[in-house]
PDB file of C-alpha atoms in Angstrom:
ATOM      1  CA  UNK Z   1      25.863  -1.697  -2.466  1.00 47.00           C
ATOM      2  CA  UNK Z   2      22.567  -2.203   0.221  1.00 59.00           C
ATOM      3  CA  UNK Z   3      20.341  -5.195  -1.294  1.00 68.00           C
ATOM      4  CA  UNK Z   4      16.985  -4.503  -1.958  1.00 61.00           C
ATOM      5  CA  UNK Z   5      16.105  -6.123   1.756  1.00 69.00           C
ATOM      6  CA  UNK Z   6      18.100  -3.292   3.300  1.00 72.00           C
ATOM      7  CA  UNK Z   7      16.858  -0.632   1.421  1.00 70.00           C
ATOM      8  CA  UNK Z   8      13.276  -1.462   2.425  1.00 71.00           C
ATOM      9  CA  UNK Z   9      14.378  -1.894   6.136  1.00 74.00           C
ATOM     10  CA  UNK Z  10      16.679   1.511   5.543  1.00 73.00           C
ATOM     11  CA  UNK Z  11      13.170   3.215   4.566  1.00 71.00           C
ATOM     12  CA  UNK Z  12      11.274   2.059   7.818  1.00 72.00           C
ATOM     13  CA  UNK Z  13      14.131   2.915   9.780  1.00 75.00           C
ATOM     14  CA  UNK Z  14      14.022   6.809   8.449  1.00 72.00           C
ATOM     15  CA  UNK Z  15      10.198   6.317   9.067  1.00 70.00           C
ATOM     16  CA  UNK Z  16      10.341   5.508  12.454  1.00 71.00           C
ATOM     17  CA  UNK Z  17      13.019   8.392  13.126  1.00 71.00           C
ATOM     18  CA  UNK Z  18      10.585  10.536  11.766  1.00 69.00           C
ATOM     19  CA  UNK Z  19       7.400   9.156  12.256  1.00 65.00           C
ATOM     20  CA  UNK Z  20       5.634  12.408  13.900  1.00 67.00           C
ATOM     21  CA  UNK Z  21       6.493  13.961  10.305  1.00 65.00           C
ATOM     22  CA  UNK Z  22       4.184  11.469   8.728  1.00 63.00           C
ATOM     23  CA  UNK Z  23       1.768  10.290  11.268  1.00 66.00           C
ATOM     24  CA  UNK Z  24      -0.856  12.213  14.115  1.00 70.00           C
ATOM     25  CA  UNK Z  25      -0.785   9.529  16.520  1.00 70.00           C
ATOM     26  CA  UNK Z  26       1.909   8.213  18.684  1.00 72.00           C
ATOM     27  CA  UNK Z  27       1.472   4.410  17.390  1.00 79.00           C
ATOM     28  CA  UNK Z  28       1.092   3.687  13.944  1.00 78.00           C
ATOM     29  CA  UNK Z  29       1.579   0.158  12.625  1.00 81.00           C
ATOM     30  CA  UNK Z  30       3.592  -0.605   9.217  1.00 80.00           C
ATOM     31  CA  UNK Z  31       1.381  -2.898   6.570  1.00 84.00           C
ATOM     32  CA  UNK Z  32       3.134  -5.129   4.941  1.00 83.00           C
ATOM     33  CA  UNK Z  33       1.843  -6.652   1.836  1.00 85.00           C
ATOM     34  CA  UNK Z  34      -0.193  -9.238   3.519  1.00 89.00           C
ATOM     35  CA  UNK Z  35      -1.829  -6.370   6.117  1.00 91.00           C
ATOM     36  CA  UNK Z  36      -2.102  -4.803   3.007  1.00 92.00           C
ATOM     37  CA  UNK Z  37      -4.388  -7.752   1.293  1.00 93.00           C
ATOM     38  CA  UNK Z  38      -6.345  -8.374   4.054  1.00 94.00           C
ATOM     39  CA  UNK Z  39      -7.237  -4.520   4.344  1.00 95.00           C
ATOM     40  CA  UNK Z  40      -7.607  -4.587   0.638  1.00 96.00           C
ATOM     41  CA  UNK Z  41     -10.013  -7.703   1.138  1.00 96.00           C
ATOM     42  CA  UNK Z  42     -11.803  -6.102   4.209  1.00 95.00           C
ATOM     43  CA  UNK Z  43     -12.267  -3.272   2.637  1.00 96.00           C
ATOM     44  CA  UNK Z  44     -13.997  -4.798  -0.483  1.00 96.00           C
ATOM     45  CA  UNK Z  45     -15.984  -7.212   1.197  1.00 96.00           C
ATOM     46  CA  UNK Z  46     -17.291  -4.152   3.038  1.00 95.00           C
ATOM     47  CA  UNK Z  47     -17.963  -2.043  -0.075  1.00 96.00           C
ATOM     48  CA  UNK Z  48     -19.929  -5.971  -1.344  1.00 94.00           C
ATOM     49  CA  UNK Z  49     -22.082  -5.926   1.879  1.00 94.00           C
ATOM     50  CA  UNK Z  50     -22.969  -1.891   1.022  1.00 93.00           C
ATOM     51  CA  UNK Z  51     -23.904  -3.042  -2.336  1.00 91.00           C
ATOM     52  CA  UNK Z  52     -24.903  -6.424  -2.202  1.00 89.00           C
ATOM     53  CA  UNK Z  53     -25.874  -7.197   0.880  1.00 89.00           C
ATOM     54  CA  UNK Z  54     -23.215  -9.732   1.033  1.00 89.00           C
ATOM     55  CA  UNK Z  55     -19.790  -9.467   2.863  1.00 89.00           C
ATOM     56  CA  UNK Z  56     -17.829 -12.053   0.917  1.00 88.00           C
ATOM     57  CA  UNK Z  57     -15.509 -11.059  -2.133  1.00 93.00           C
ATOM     58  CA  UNK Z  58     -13.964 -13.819  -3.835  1.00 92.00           C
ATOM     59  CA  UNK Z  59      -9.622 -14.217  -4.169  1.00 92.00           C
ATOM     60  CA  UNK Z  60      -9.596 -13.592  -7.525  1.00 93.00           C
ATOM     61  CA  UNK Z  61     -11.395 -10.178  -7.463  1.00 94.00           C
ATOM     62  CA  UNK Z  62      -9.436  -9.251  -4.335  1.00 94.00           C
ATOM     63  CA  UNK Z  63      -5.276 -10.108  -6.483  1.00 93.00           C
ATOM     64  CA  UNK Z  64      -6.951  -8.153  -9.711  1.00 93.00           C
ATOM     65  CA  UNK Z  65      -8.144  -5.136  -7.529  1.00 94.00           C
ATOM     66  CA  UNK Z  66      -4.671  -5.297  -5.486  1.00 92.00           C
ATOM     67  CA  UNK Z  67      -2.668  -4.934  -9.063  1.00 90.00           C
ATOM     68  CA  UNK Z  68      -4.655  -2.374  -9.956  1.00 92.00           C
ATOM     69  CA  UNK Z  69      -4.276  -0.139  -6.153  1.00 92.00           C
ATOM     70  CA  UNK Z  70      -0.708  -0.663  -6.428  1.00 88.00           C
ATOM     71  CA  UNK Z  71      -0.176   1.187  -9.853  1.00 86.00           C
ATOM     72  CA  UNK Z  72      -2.898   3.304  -8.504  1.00 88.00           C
ATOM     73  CA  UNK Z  73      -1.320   4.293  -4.971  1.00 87.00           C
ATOM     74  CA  UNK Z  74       2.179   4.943  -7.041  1.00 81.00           C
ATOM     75  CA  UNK Z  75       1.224   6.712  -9.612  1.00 80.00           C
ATOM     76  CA  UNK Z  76       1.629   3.857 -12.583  1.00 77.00           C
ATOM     77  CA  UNK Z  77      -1.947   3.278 -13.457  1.00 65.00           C
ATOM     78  CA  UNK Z  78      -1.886   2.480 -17.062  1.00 67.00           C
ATOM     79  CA  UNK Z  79      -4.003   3.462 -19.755  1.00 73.00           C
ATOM     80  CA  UNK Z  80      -4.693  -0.090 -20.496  1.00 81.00           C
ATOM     81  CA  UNK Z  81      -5.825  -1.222 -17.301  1.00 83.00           C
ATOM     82  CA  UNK Z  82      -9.444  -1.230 -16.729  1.00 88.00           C
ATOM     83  CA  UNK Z  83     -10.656  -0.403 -12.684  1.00 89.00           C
ATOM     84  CA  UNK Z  84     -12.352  -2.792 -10.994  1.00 92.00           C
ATOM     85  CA  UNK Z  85     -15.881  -2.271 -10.371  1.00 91.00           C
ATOM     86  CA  UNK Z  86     -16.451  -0.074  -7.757  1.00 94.00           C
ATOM     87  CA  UNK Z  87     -12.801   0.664  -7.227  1.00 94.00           C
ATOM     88  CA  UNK Z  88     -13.534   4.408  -6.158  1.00 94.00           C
ATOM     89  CA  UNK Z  89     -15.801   3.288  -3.169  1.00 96.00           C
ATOM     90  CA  UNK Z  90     -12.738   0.103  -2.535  1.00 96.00           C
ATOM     91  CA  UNK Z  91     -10.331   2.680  -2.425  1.00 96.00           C
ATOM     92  CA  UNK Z  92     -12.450   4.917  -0.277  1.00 97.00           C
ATOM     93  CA  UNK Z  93     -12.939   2.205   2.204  1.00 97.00           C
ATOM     94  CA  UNK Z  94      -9.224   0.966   2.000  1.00 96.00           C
ATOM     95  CA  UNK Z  95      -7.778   4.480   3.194  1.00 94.00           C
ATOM     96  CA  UNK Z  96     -10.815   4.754   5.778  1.00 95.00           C
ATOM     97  CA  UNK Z  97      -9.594   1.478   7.231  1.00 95.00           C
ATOM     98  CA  UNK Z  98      -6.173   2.609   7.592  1.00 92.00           C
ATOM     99  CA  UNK Z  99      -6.694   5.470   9.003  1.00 90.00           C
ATOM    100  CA  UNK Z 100      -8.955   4.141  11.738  1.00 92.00           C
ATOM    101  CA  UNK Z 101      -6.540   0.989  12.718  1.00 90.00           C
ATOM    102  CA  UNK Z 102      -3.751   3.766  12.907  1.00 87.00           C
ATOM    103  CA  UNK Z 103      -1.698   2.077  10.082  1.00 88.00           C
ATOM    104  CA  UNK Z 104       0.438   3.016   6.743  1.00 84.00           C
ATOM    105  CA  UNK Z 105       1.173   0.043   4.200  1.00 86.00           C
ATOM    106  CA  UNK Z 106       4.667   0.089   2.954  1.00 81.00           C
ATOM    107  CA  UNK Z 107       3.544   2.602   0.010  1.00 83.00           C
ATOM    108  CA  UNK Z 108       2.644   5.140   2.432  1.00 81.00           C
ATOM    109  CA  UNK Z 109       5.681   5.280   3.971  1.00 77.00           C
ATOM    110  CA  UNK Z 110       7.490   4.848   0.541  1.00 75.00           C
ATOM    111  CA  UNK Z 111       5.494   8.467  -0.855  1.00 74.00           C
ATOM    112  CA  UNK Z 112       6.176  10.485   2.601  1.00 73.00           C
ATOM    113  CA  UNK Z 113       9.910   9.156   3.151  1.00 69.00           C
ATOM    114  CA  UNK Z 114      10.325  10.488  -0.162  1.00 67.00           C
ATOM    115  CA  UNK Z 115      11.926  13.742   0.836  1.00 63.00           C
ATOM    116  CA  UNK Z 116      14.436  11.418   2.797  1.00 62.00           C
ATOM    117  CA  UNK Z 117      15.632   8.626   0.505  1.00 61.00           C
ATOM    118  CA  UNK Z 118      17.260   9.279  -3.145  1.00 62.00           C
ATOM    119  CA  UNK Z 119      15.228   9.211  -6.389  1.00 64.00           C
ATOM    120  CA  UNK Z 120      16.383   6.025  -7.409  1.00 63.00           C
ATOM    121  CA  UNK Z 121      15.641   3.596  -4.047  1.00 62.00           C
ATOM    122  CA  UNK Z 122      12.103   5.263  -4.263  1.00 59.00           C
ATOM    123  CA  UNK Z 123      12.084   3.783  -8.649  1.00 65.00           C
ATOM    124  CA  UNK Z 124      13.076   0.678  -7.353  1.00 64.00           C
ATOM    125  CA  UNK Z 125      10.832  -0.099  -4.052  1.00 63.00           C
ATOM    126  CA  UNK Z 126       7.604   1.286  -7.111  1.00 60.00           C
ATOM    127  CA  UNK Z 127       9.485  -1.201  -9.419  1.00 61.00           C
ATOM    128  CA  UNK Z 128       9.115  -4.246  -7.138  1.00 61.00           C
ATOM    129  CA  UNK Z 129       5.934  -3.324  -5.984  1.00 60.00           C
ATOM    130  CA  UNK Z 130       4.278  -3.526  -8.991  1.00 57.00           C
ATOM    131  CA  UNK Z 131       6.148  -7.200  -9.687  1.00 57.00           C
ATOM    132  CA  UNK Z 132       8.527  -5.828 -12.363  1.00 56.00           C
ATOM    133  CA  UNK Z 133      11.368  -6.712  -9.950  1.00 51.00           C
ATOM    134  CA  UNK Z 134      12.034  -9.925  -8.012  1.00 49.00           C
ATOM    135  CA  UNK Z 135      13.417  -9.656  -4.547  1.00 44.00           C
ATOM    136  CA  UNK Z 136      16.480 -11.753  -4.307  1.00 44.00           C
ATOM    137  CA  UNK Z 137      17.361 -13.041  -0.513  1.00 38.00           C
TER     138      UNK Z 137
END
C-alpha cells in the first residue's frame, strides 16, 4: 500500500503527464502549502491596502483565513464556520495571483487530477488538508 507521501507525489506525477489538460501555459509552478500561505498572505495584505490603506495583515488573521480557504477550495465549508471579513475580495485576489504567477497550489491539481486518481486518494489528500489527518514520514 503507497504512503500518503507517495500518493501526493503519484498526483503531481499524473499532473505533470498531463499538465496541458489542466494548464494554458507551458510552465506552471506547483504551490505547496507554504507558496500557498504566502499567496494567501499577499493576497490579503493586498485586499488590506484596497481597504485600509495599509498592506500589512497580521499571522493570526492570515492561519484563520487559510482554514477557512481550504474547506472552501474543497468543498467542506461548514455551516459553523464564520468567513473572514472580506473573504470574497481575499479569495478574489488569491486566484488572481495565481493565475498571473502561472501557478496551481496542491488543491488545484488535487480537483483537476480528479478524473485520474480513484475516489478514495482524492478523500484522503481533502482529509489531510483540512488537518483531520497527520502525515506520517
Amino acid at each position: 500500500m503507497a504512503t500518503f507521501q507517495q500518493k501526493i507525489v503519484n498526483m503531481i506525477k499524473c499532473f505533470r503527464r498531463q499538465w496541458c489538460l489542466f494548464s494554458d501555459s507551458e510552465r506552471t509552478t506547483v504551490c505547496g502549502a507554504d507558496c500557498m500561505m504566502m499567496a494567501l498572505q499577499l493576497s490579503m495584505a493586498e485586499v488590506n491596502k484596497q481597504l485600509h490603506g495599509d498592506f500589512t495583515v497580521s499571522l493570526s488573521d492570515v492561519v484563520e483565513t487559510w482554514k477557512y480557504l481550504l474547506h472552501d477550495k474543497l468543498g467542506l465549508t461548514c455551516e459553523n464556520m464564520e468567513a473572514p471579513e472580506n473573504y470574497a475580495d481575499i479569495r478574489k485576489a488569491y486566484d488572481s495571483f495565481l493565475k498571473r504567477s502561472n501557478m496551481l497550489d496542491l488543491i488545484d491539481i488535487c480537483q483537476q487530477c480528479h478524473t485520474l486518481i480513484p475516489e478514495s486518494e482524492i478523500e484522503e489528500i481533502s482529509h489531510f488538508f483540512c488537518g483531520e489527518e497527520s502525515l506520517v514520514l
